[in-house]
Amino acid sequence: MWQDQYLDSQNGKIFLRSFIKDKKAKNILVSHTPVVSTSMISKVYEPLEKYNVNIFAFDFSGSGKSLGTRKWISKDSIIEDFDCVIRYITETFSNEIYLYGSTGIGGIFAQYYVCERNNVKAFAQFACLSYLETKGLGYPLPLVKMVCPILRGLPNIKMTMKAPKYNGYHAREDNQFYEDMLTINPNFWKSDSKFLLTLLEMAVNKESSLRKEIRVPTLVFKTMHDRYFSIEHFDHYYEQLSCEKKLVEIEDTHNSYYNNSELFCENVYHWFNN
């Protein structure tokens, strides 16, 4: 039932997976952290299969199975990729498009797009980022402002990133996720310096789309035992939203979007169907 295809874009060819229930059904577009292909992290969104919706998930240009000359992700390429996939869904199915940004950075990338376009019917996100608030990224604001010009001037290099150590609630399950991902992709923790620059500039660049308001109904997941994000981080972001909104507290860890994806997908579906 799942179909794989490539969409032509100005950045090359975007790899897209789709599950079509009915041509007239609502369309849910899913984005994820681009460290593995969407085909390898499909457990995140496959529970949506049981609902009367069409599902679309893709690899950003410069990542996963997407093809082309682009070597790494940028703020502009994120916007362009979302535009390309949404244009395909609108032309082939309908403009009843809902966006679920998942798996950490995938939620932040989706937030960046919604801030810029506000062209989906509703939005749900796991992981969030407020402009000029960089603690959630693990770096103090003065350091981020200092590092960005340096990364911008340097050629792209491979960097090894590591998750913060975690020994709390459901630690075994949360840590197991990373062990599983390393089995799938031994280079799971290796990232482009330009990818890091893109993420940091979203938080501090004067032209960042995060400075704009989200105007579409937005659901925010708040994981109560998250190794990356504090409870205050989620609360601060949610409080500053001026759109119709809902906060869903998940009594679990950062990687529960994967380990307990049925619960996330159930909340996503009901938010989009209310």
Coordinates of C-alpha atoms in Angstrom, one line a residue:
M1 CA 0.0 0.0 0.0
W2 CA 3.0 2.4 0.5
Q3 CA 4.3 3.9 -2.7
D4 CA 7.8 5.4 -3.3
Q5 CA 8.4 8.1 -5.9
Y6 CA 10.5 11.1 -6.7
L7 CA 9.3 14.6 -7.2
D8 CA 11.2 17.0 -9.5
S9 CA 12.2 20.2 -7.6
Q10 CA 14.6 23.1 -8.1
N11 CA 16.9 21.2 -5.7
G12 CA 16.9 17.9 -7.6
K13 CA 14.6 15.0 -6.9
I14 CA 12.7 14.7 -3.6
F15 CA 12.1 11.2 -2.3
L16 CA 8.4 10.8 -1.3
R17 CA 6.5 8.0 0.4
S18 CA 2.8 8.0 0.3
F19 CA -0.1 5.9 1.6
I20 CA -3.4 6.8 -0.3
K21 CA -6.6 5.8 1.4
D22 CA -9.0 7.9 -0.8
K23 CA -8.3 10.7 -3.3
K24 CA -10.9 12.8 -1.4
A25 CA -9.5 12.1 2.1
K26 CA -7.6 14.6 4.2
N27 CA -3.8 14.7 3.4
I28 CA -1.3 14.5 6.3
L29 CA 2.2 15.6 5.4
V30 CA 5.0 14.4 7.8
S31 CA 8.5 15.8 8.2
H32 CA 11.2 14.3 10.3
T33 CA 14.8 14.9 11.4
P34 CA 17.0 14.3 8.3
V35 CA 19.5 11.9 9.8
V36 CA 18.0 8.8 8.2
S37 CA 15.6 8.3 5.3
T38 CA 11.9 8.6 6.0
S39 CA 11.6 4.9 4.9
M40 CA 13.8 4.0 7.9
I41 CA 11.8 6.0 10.5
S42 CA 8.3 5.0 9.2
K43 CA 7.2 3.7 12.6
V44 CA 6.7 7.4 13.5
Y45 CA 3.7 7.9 11.1
E46 CA 2.5 4.5 10.0
P47 CA -0.1 4.3 12.8
L48 CA -2.0 6.9 10.8
E49 CA -2.8 4.1 8.4
K50 CA -5.9 3.1 10.4
Y51 CA -7.5 6.5 9.9
N52 CA -9.3 7.7 6.8
V53 CA -6.4 9.9 5.6
N54 CA -3.7 10.0 3.0
I55 CA -0.1 10.1 4.4
F56 CA 2.9 11.7 2.8
A57 CA 6.5 11.6 4.1
F58 CA 9.6 12.9 2.4
D59 CA 13.4 13.3 2.6
F60 CA 14.7 16.9 2.5
S61 CA 17.0 17.8 -0.4
G62 CA 20.5 16.9 0.5
S63 CA 19.5 14.0 2.9
G64 CA 18.2 10.5 2.9
K65 CA 17.2 9.1 -0.5
S66 CA 16.6 12.5 -2.2
L67 CA 18.8 13.1 -5.2
G68 CA 20.4 16.1 -6.8
T69 CA 23.2 18.5 -6.7
R70 CA 22.3 20.0 -3.3
K71 CA 24.8 18.7 -0.7
W72 CA 23.2 20.0 2.5
I73 CA 20.1 21.6 3.9
S74 CA 19.6 25.3 4.2
K75 CA 16.7 27.5 5.4
D76 CA 15.8 28.3 1.8
S77 CA 15.9 24.6 0.7
I78 CA 13.5 23.6 3.6
I79 CA 10.9 26.1 2.3
E80 CA 11.4 25.0 -1.3
D81 CA 11.1 21.3 -0.4
F82 CA 7.8 21.8 1.5
D83 CA 6.5 24.0 -1.3
C84 CA 7.3 21.2 -3.8
V85 CA 5.6 18.5 -1.9
I86 CA 2.5 20.6 -1.0
R87 CA 2.2 21.6 -4.7
Y88 CA 2.2 18.0 -5.7
I89 CA -0.5 17.1 -3.1
T90 CA -2.6 20.0 -4.1
E91 CA -2.4 19.3 -7.8
T92 CA -2.9 15.5 -7.5
F93 CA -5.3 15.3 -4.6
S94 CA -6.7 18.4 -2.8
N95 CA -5.7 21.4 -0.7
E96 CA -6.9 19.7 2.5
I97 CA -3.3 19.5 3.8
Y98 CA -2.3 19.1 7.4
L99 CA 1.3 19.1 8.6
Y100 CA 2.8 16.9 11.3
G101 CA 6.4 17.9 12.2
S102 CA 7.9 15.1 14.2
T103 CA 11.2 13.5 15.4
G104 CA 12.7 16.6 17.0
I105 CA 14.3 18.8 14.4
G106 CA 11.6 17.7 11.9
G107 CA 9.1 19.5 14.1
I108 CA 11.3 22.7 14.1
F109 CA 11.7 22.6 10.3
A110 CA 8.0 22.2 9.9
Q111 CA 7.4 25.1 12.4
Y112 CA 9.8 27.2 10.3
Y113 CA 7.8 26.5 7.2
V114 CA 4.4 27.2 8.8
C115 CA 5.7 30.5 10.1
E116 CA 6.7 31.5 6.6
R117 CA 3.7 30.2 4.7
N118 CA 0.7 29.5 7.0
N119 CA -0.8 27.6 4.1
V120 CA -1.9 24.3 5.7
K121 CA -5.2 23.7 7.4
A122 CA -3.7 22.8 10.8
F123 CA -0.3 22.0 12.3
A124 CA 1.0 19.5 14.9
Q125 CA 4.6 19.5 16.2
F126 CA 6.9 17.6 18.4
A127 CA 9.9 19.8 19.3
C128 CA 9.7 23.6 19.0
L129 CA 12.0 26.6 18.9
S130 CA 11.4 30.2 19.9
Y131 CA 13.4 33.0 18.3
L132 CA 16.4 34.0 20.4
E133 CA 15.9 31.1 22.8
T134 CA 18.7 28.6 22.2
K135 CA 18.8 26.6 25.4
G136 CA 16.7 24.0 23.7
L137 CA 19.4 23.5 21.2
G138 CA 22.0 23.0 23.9
Y139 CA 23.9 26.2 23.4
P140 CA 23.8 29.6 25.2
L141 CA 22.6 32.5 23.0
P142 CA 26.0 34.5 23.0
L143 CA 27.8 31.4 21.8
V144 CA 25.3 30.8 19.0
K145 CA 25.7 34.4 17.8
M146 CA 29.5 34.0 17.8
V147 CA 29.6 30.6 16.1
C148 CA 27.2 31.4 13.2
P149 CA 29.5 33.8 11.3
I150 CA 32.4 31.3 11.7
L151 CA 30.3 28.4 10.4
R152 CA 29.0 30.6 7.5
G153 CA 32.5 31.4 6.4
L154 CA 33.9 27.9 6.6
P155 CA 33.5 25.1 4.0
N156 CA 31.2 22.3 5.0
I157 CA 32.7 19.7 7.3
K158 CA 31.4 16.5 8.9
M159 CA 30.8 16.9 12.7
T160 CA 30.0 14.2 15.2
M161 CA 27.0 15.1 17.4
K162 CA 26.0 13.2 20.6
A163 CA 22.8 13.1 22.5
P164 CA 22.9 14.3 26.2
K165 CA 23.2 11.5 28.6
Y166 CA 20.0 10.4 30.1
N167 CA 19.3 8.1 33.1
G168 CA 15.7 9.0 34.1
Y169 CA 12.2 7.8 33.4
H170 CA 12.1 5.1 30.6
A171 CA 15.9 5.6 30.1
R172 CA 16.4 2.1 28.7
E173 CA 13.8 2.5 26.0
D174 CA 15.0 6.0 25.1
N175 CA 18.6 4.9 24.9
Q176 CA 17.7 1.8 22.9
F177 CA 16.3 4.0 20.1
Y178 CA 19.7 5.4 19.4
E179 CA 21.3 2.0 19.5
D180 CA 18.7 0.8 16.9
M181 CA 19.4 3.9 14.7
L182 CA 23.1 3.2 14.8
T183 CA 22.4 -0.3 13.5
I184 CA 20.5 1.1 10.6
N185 CA 22.9 3.9 9.9
P186 CA 26.4 3.8 11.5
N187 CA 26.8 7.5 10.5
F188 CA 23.7 8.4 12.5
W189 CA 25.6 10.9 14.7
K190 CA 27.6 12.5 11.8
S191 CA 26.2 15.8 10.6
D192 CA 27.1 18.6 8.2
S193 CA 28.4 21.8 9.7
K194 CA 26.1 23.6 7.3
F195 CA 23.1 21.6 8.7
L196 CA 24.1 22.9 12.2
L197 CA 24.4 26.4 10.9
T198 CA 20.9 26.2 9.4
L199 CA 19.4 25.2 12.7
L200 CA 21.3 27.8 14.7
E201 CA 20.4 30.6 12.3
M202 CA 16.8 29.8 12.6
A203 CA 17.1 30.8 16.2
V204 CA 19.2 34.0 15.8
N205 CA 19.2 35.3 12.2
K206 CA 17.4 38.6 11.7
E207 CA 15.7 37.2 8.6
S208 CA 14.6 34.0 10.3
S209 CA 11.0 33.0 9.6
L210 CA 10.6 32.1 13.2
R211 CA 10.1 35.9 13.8
K212 CA 6.8 35.6 12.1
E213 CA 3.6 34.4 13.7
I214 CA 1.9 31.0 13.2
R215 CA -1.8 31.7 12.2
V216 CA -3.1 28.2 11.7
P217 CA -4.4 25.9 14.5
T218 CA -1.4 24.3 16.2
L219 CA -1.0 21.4 18.5
V220 CA 2.2 21.2 20.6
F221 CA 3.5 18.0 22.2
K222 CA 5.2 18.4 25.5
T223 CA 7.2 15.4 26.6
M224 CA 7.6 15.5 30.4
H225 CA 10.9 13.6 30.6
D226 CA 12.9 15.0 27.6
R227 CA 16.7 14.8 27.5
Y228 CA 16.9 17.8 25.2
F229 CA 14.0 20.2 26.1
S230 CA 13.0 21.4 29.5
I231 CA 9.4 21.7 30.5
E232 CA 9.9 25.5 30.6
H233 CA 11.1 25.4 27.0
F234 CA 7.8 23.9 25.8
D235 CA 5.7 26.2 28.1
H236 CA 7.5 29.3 26.9
Y237 CA 6.9 28.4 23.2
Y238 CA 3.3 27.4 23.8
E239 CA 2.4 30.6 25.7
Q240 CA 3.7 32.9 23.0
L241 CA 1.5 31.3 20.3
S242 CA -1.4 33.6 19.5
C243 CA -3.3 31.1 17.2
E244 CA -5.8 28.5 18.1
K245 CA -3.8 26.0 20.0
K246 CA -3.7 22.8 22.1
L247 CA -1.0 21.5 24.4
V248 CA -0.7 17.7 24.8
E249 CA 1.5 16.4 27.7
I250 CA 3.2 13.1 27.1
E251 CA 4.3 11.4 30.3
D252 CA 7.4 9.9 28.5
T253 CA 10.8 10.6 27.0
H254 CA 12.1 12.5 24.0
N255 CA 12.0 9.4 21.7
S256 CA 8.5 8.5 22.7
Y257 CA 7.3 10.0 19.4
Y258 CA 8.9 6.7 18.0
N259 CA 8.5 4.3 20.9
N260 CA 4.9 5.3 21.5
S261 CA 4.0 6.6 18.0
E262 CA 0.4 5.2 18.2
L263 CA -0.4 7.8 21.0
F264 CA 1.2 10.6 19.0
C265 CA -0.6 9.7 15.8
E266 CA -3.9 9.4 17.6
N267 CA -3.6 12.9 19.0
V268 CA -2.5 14.2 15.6
Y269 CA -5.5 12.7 13.8
H270 CA -8.1 13.9 16.3
W271 CA -6.6 17.4 16.2
F272 CA -6.7 17.5 12.4
N273 CA -10.2 16.0 12.4
N274 CA -11.8 18.2 15.1

